[in-house]
Amino acid sequence: MSEFPLRLDSYFFTHQEVIANIDHKQDSKESPIHLDFIVNGTANRIDGHESKYAITAHVEINKETSHNLSYFFSITAFGIVSIKDGMQGHPGIESIIETSGVHLLFGAIRERLADLTARGPWQSIQLDFIPLTVKLAP
């Protein structure tokens, strides 16, 4: 396997909010759970650093189109991704940053959401696959 050209330098959560919905009807056949999400991500080169990129990822529940929610939530993660030394000319590096950087943070958000809802009154939320296309800002 060839070496992956990116390195995760750091990440953290800039916003994390989970609120249990007291009106949730657990195991209701008349009112099944339907979850829609609002998701977005960005990738931007950090000024003055040719090989460092700021990555953000955000996931929240869409209150308008979801039904019988167990939790209301909004989570945002921020990370710094670097191109490894000697890999700046790697073919398709910007495309890799656009997809892999944001999806790495979605994995962190997925785990945080499962953790935050695991001890709540309702079943924990398992965030499913997130299709997303991100383009580096010029």
Coordinates of N, CA and C in Angstrom, one line a residue:
M1 N 0.8 -1.2 0.0 CA 0.0 0.0 0.0 C 0.9 1.2 0.0
S2 N 0.6 2.2 -0.8 CA 1.4 3.4 -0.9 C 1.0 4.3 0.2
E3 N 1.9 5.2 0.6 CA 1.7 6.1 1.7 C 0.6 7.1 1.4
F4 N -0.3 7.4 2.3 CA -1.3 8.4 2.1 C -0.7 9.8 2.3
P5 N -1.0 10.7 1.4 CA -0.3 12.0 1.3 C -0.7 13.0 2.4
L6 N -1.7 12.8 3.2 CA -2.2 13.7 4.2 C -1.9 13.3 5.6
R7 N -1.9 14.3 6.5 CA -1.7 14.0 7.9 C -2.7 14.9 8.7
L8 N -3.4 14.3 9.6 CA -4.3 15.1 10.5 C -3.4 15.7 11.6
D9 N -3.3 17.0 11.6 CA -2.5 17.6 12.7 C -3.3 17.8 14.0
S10 N -4.6 18.2 13.9 CA -5.4 18.3 15.1 C -6.9 18.5 14.6
Y11 N -7.8 18.2 15.6 CA -9.2 18.6 15.4 C -9.8 18.8 16.7
F12 N -10.9 19.5 16.7 CA -11.7 19.7 17.9 C -13.1 20.1 17.5
F13 N -14.0 20.1 18.5 CA -15.4 20.5 18.2 C -15.6 21.9 18.6
T14 N -16.1 22.7 17.7 CA -16.3 24.1 17.9 C -17.7 24.4 18.5
H15 N -18.6 23.4 18.2 CA -20.0 23.5 18.7 C -20.5 22.0 18.8
Q16 N -21.1 21.8 20.0 CA -21.8 20.5 20.2 C -23.0 20.7 21.1
E17 N -24.1 20.3 20.5 CA -25.4 20.5 21.3 C -26.3 19.3 21.0
V18 N -26.8 18.7 22.0 CA -27.8 17.6 21.9 C -28.9 17.9 23.0
I19 N -30.1 17.9 22.5 CA -31.3 18.1 23.4 C -32.2 16.9 23.2
A20 N -32.6 16.2 24.3 CA -33.6 15.2 24.2 C -34.9 15.8 24.0
N21 N -35.7 15.1 23.1 CA -37.0 15.6 22.7 C -38.0 14.9 23.6
I22 N -38.6 15.7 24.5 CA -39.6 15.1 25.5 C -40.9 14.6 24.8
D23 N -41.1 15.1 23.6 CA -42.3 14.7 22.8 C -42.1 13.4 22.0
H24 N -40.9 12.9 22.0 CA -40.6 11.7 21.2 C -41.5 10.5 21.6
K25 N -42.0 9.8 20.6 CA -42.8 8.6 20.9 C -42.0 7.3 20.5
Q26 N -41.5 6.7 21.5 CA -40.6 5.5 21.3 C -41.4 4.3 20.8
D27 N -40.9 3.6 19.9 CA -41.5 2.4 19.3 C -42.9 2.6 18.8
S28 N -43.2 3.8 18.2 CA -44.5 4.1 17.8 C -44.7 3.7 16.3
K29 N -45.7 2.8 16.1 CA -46.0 2.4 14.7 C -46.8 3.5 14.0
E30 N -47.5 4.3 14.7 CA -48.3 5.4 14.2 C -47.4 6.6 13.8
S31 N -46.3 6.7 14.5 CA -45.4 7.9 14.3 C -44.0 7.4 14.2
P32 N -43.6 6.8 13.0 CA -42.2 6.3 12.9 C -41.2 7.4 12.9
I33 N -40.0 7.1 13.3 CA -38.9 8.1 13.3 C -38.4 8.3 11.8
H34 N -38.3 9.5 11.4 CA -37.7 9.9 10.1 C -36.7 11.0 10.4
L35 N -35.4 10.8 10.1 CA -34.4 11.8 10.3 C -33.8 12.3 9.0
D36 N -33.8 13.6 8.8 CA -33.2 14.3 7.7 C -32.1 15.2 8.4
F37 N -31.0 15.3 7.7 CA -29.8 16.0 8.2 C -29.5 17.2 7.3
I38 N -29.0 18.2 7.9 CA -28.4 19.3 7.2 C -26.9 19.1 7.4
V39 N -26.1 19.0 6.3 CA -24.7 18.8 6.4 C -23.9 19.7 5.5
N40 N -22.8 20.1 5.9 CA -21.9 20.9 5.0 C -20.5 20.8 5.5
G41 N -19.5 21.1 4.6 CA -18.1 21.0 4.9 C -17.4 22.0 4.1
T42 N -16.2 22.4 4.6 CA -15.4 23.3 3.8 C -13.9 22.9 3.9
A43 N -13.1 23.3 3.0 CA -11.7 23.0 3.0 C -11.0 24.3 2.4
N44 N -10.2 24.9 3.2 CA -9.5 26.1 2.7 C -8.0 26.1 3.1
R45 N -7.2 26.5 2.1 CA -5.7 26.6 2.4 C -5.5 27.7 3.4
I46 N -4.6 27.4 4.4 CA -4.3 28.4 5.4 C -3.3 29.4 4.9
D47 N -3.6 30.6 4.9 CA -2.8 31.7 4.4 C -1.4 31.6 5.0
G48 N -0.4 31.6 4.1 CA 1.0 31.6 4.6 C 1.5 30.2 4.8
H49 N 0.7 29.2 4.5 CA 1.1 27.8 4.7 C 0.7 27.0 3.4
E50 N 1.6 26.7 2.5 CA 1.3 26.1 1.3 C 0.7 24.7 1.5
S51 N 1.1 24.0 2.6 CA 0.7 22.6 2.7 C -0.3 22.4 3.9
K52 N -0.9 23.4 4.4 CA -1.8 23.2 5.5 C -3.2 23.7 5.1
Y53 N -4.2 23.0 5.5 CA -5.6 23.3 5.2 C -6.5 23.3 6.4
A54 N -7.4 24.2 6.5 CA -8.4 24.3 7.5 C -9.6 23.6 7.0
I55 N -10.1 22.6 7.8 CA -11.3 21.8 7.4 C -12.4 22.0 8.4
T56 N -13.6 22.2 7.9 CA -14.8 22.2 8.8 C -15.8 21.2 8.3
A57 N -16.5 20.7 9.3 CA -17.7 19.8 9.0 C -18.8 20.1 10.0
H58 N -20.0 20.1 9.5 CA -21.1 20.4 10.3 C -22.3 19.5 10.0
V59 N -23.0 19.0 11.1 CA -24.1 18.2 10.9 C -25.2 18.6 11.9
E60 N -26.4 18.8 11.5 CA -27.5 19.1 12.4 C -28.8 18.4 11.9
I61 N -29.7 18.2 12.8 CA -31.0 17.6 12.4 C -31.8 18.7 11.7
N62 N -32.5 18.3 10.6 CA -33.4 19.2 10.0 C -34.7 19.1 10.6
K63 N -35.1 20.1 11.5 CA -36.3 20.0 12.2 C -37.5 20.1 11.4
E64 N -37.4 20.7 10.2 CA -38.6 20.9 9.3 C -39.0 19.7 8.6
T65 N -38.0 18.8 8.2 CA -38.4 17.6 7.4 C -38.2 16.3 8.2
S66 N -37.8 16.4 9.4 CA -37.7 15.2 10.2 C -39.0 15.0 11.0
H67 N -39.2 13.7 11.5 CA -40.4 13.4 12.2 C -40.2 12.5 13.4
N68 N -40.9 12.7 14.5 CA -40.7 12.0 15.7 C -39.3 11.9 16.2
L69 N -38.6 13.0 16.2 CA -37.2 13.0 16.6 C -37.0 12.6 18.1
S70 N -35.9 11.8 18.3 CA -35.6 11.5 19.7 C -34.7 12.6 20.3
Y71 N -33.9 13.2 19.4 CA -33.0 14.3 19.9 C -32.9 15.4 18.8
F72 N -32.7 16.6 19.3 CA -32.3 17.7 18.4 C -30.8 17.9 18.6
F73 N -30.1 18.1 17.5 CA -28.6 18.2 17.7 C -28.0 19.0 16.6
S74 N -26.8 19.6 16.9 CA -26.0 20.4 16.0 C -24.6 20.2 16.5
I75 N -23.7 19.7 15.6 CA -22.3 19.5 15.9 C -21.4 20.0 14.8
T76 N -20.4 20.8 15.2 CA -19.4 21.3 14.2 C -18.0 20.9 14.6
A77 N -17.2 20.4 13.7 CA -15.8 20.1 14.0 C -14.9 20.9 13.1
F78 N -13.7 21.2 13.6 CA -12.7 21.9 12.9 C -11.4 21.1 13.0
G79 N -10.7 21.1 11.8 CA -9.4 20.3 11.9 C -8.4 21.0 11.0
I80 N -7.1 20.7 11.2 CA -6.0 21.1 10.4 C -5.4 19.8 9.8
V81 N -5.4 19.9 8.4 CA -4.8 18.7 7.7 C -3.6 19.3 6.9
S82 N -2.5 18.5 6.9 CA -1.3 18.9 6.2 C -1.0 17.9 5.1
I83 N -0.4 18.4 4.0 CA 0.2 17.5 3.0 C 1.6 17.1 3.6
K84 N 1.8 15.8 3.6 CA 3.1 15.3 4.1 C 4.3 15.8 3.3
D85 N 5.4 15.9 4.0 CA 6.7 16.3 3.3 C 6.9 15.5 2.1
G86 N 7.2 16.1 1.0 CA 7.5 15.4 -0.3 C 6.3 15.0 -1.1
M87 N 5.1 15.2 -0.6 CA 3.9 14.8 -1.2 C 3.1 15.9 -1.9
Q88 N 3.7 17.1 -1.9 CA 3.0 18.3 -2.5 C 2.6 18.1 -3.9
G89 N 3.4 17.4 -4.7 CA 3.1 17.2 -6.1 C 2.3 15.9 -6.4
H90 N 1.8 15.3 -5.3 CA 1.0 14.0 -5.4 C -0.2 14.3 -6.4
P91 N -0.4 13.4 -7.4 CA -1.5 13.6 -8.3 C -2.9 13.6 -7.6
G92 N -3.7 14.7 -7.9 CA -5.0 14.8 -7.3 C -5.0 15.2 -5.9
I93 N -4.0 15.8 -5.4 CA -3.9 16.1 -3.9 C -5.1 17.0 -3.5
E94 N -5.5 18.0 -4.3 CA -6.6 18.9 -3.9 C -7.9 18.1 -3.8
S95 N -8.1 17.2 -4.7 CA -9.3 16.3 -4.6 C -9.3 15.5 -3.4
I96 N -8.1 15.0 -3.0 CA -8.0 14.1 -1.8 C -8.3 15.0 -0.6
I97 N -7.8 16.2 -0.5 CA -8.1 17.1 0.6 C -9.6 17.4 0.7
E98 N -10.2 17.7 -0.5 CA -11.6 18.0 -0.5 C -12.5 16.9 0.0
T99 N -12.2 15.7 -0.3 CA -13.0 14.6 0.2 C -12.6 14.0 1.5
S100 N -11.3 13.6 1.6 CA -10.9 12.9 2.8 C -10.9 13.7 4.0
G101 N -10.5 15.0 3.9 CA -10.4 15.9 5.1 C -11.8 16.0 5.7
V102 N -12.8 16.4 5.0 CA -14.1 16.6 5.5 C -14.7 15.3 6.0
H103 N -14.5 14.2 5.3 CA -15.1 12.9 5.7 C -14.4 12.4 7.0
L104 N -13.2 12.7 7.2 CA -12.5 12.3 8.4 C -13.2 13.0 9.6
L105 N -13.5 14.3 9.4 CA -14.2 15.0 10.5 C -15.6 14.5 10.7
F106 N -16.3 14.1 9.6 CA -17.6 13.5 9.8 C -17.6 12.2 10.6
G107 N -16.5 11.5 10.5 CA -16.3 10.3 11.3 C -16.2 10.7 12.8
A108 N -15.5 11.8 13.1 CA -15.4 12.2 14.5 C -16.7 12.7 15.0
I109 N -17.5 13.4 14.1 CA -18.8 13.9 14.5 C -19.7 12.7 14.8
R110 N -19.6 11.6 13.9 CA -20.5 10.4 14.1 C -20.2 9.8 15.4
E111 N -19.0 9.7 15.8 CA -18.6 9.1 17.1 C -19.1 10.0 18.3
R112 N -18.9 11.3 18.2 CA -19.3 12.2 19.2 C -20.8 12.2 19.4
L113 N -21.6 12.2 18.3 CA -23.0 12.1 18.4 C -23.5 10.8 19.1
A114 N -22.9 9.7 18.7 CA -23.3 8.4 19.3 C -23.0 8.5 20.8
D115 N -21.8 9.0 21.2 CA -21.4 9.2 22.6 C -22.4 10.1 23.4
L116 N -22.7 11.2 22.8 CA -23.6 12.2 23.5 C -25.0 11.7 23.7
T117 N -25.4 10.8 22.8 CA -26.8 10.4 22.9 C -26.9 9.0 23.6
A118 N -25.8 8.4 23.8 CA -25.8 7.0 24.4 C -26.3 6.9 25.8
R119 N -26.2 8.0 26.6 CA -26.7 8.0 28.0 C -28.0 8.8 28.1
G120 N -28.6 9.1 27.0 CA -29.9 9.9 27.1 C -31.1 9.0 27.3
P121 N -32.2 9.5 27.3 CA -33.4 8.7 27.6 C -33.9 7.9 26.4
W122 N -33.4 8.2 25.2 CA -33.8 7.4 24.0 C -32.6 6.7 23.4
Q123 N -32.8 5.9 22.4 CA -31.7 5.1 21.8 C -30.7 6.1 21.2
S124 N -29.4 5.7 21.2 CA -28.4 6.6 20.6 C -28.6 6.8 19.1
I125 N -28.1 7.9 18.6 CA -28.2 8.2 17.2 C -27.0 7.7 16.5
Q126 N -27.2 6.9 15.4 CA -26.1 6.4 14.6 C -26.1 7.1 13.3
L127 N -25.3 8.1 13.1 CA -25.2 8.8 11.9 C -24.8 8.0 10.7
D128 N -25.6 7.9 9.7 CA -25.4 7.1 8.5 C -24.4 7.7 7.6
F129 N -24.2 7.1 6.4 CA -23.3 7.6 5.4 C -23.7 9.0 5.0
I130 N -22.8 9.9 4.7 CA -23.0 11.3 4.4 C -22.4 11.6 3.0
P131 N -23.3 11.6 2.0 CA -22.8 12.0 0.7 C -22.5 13.5 0.6
L132 N -21.3 13.9 0.2 CA -21.0 15.3 0.2 C -19.9 15.6 -0.8
T133 N -20.0 16.7 -1.5 CA -18.9 17.1 -2.4 C -18.5 18.5 -1.9
V134 N -17.2 18.6 -1.7 CA -16.6 19.9 -1.2 C -15.6 20.4 -2.2
K135 N -15.5 21.6 -2.5 CA -14.5 22.2 -3.4 C -13.7 23.2 -2.6
L136 N -12.4 23.1 -2.8 CA -11.5 24.1 -2.1 C -11.8 25.5 -2.5
A137 N -11.8 26.4 -1.6 CA -12.0 27.8 -1.9 C -10.8 28.3 -2.7
P138 N -11.0 29.1 -3.7 CA -9.8 29.6 -4.5 C -8.9 30.5 -3.7

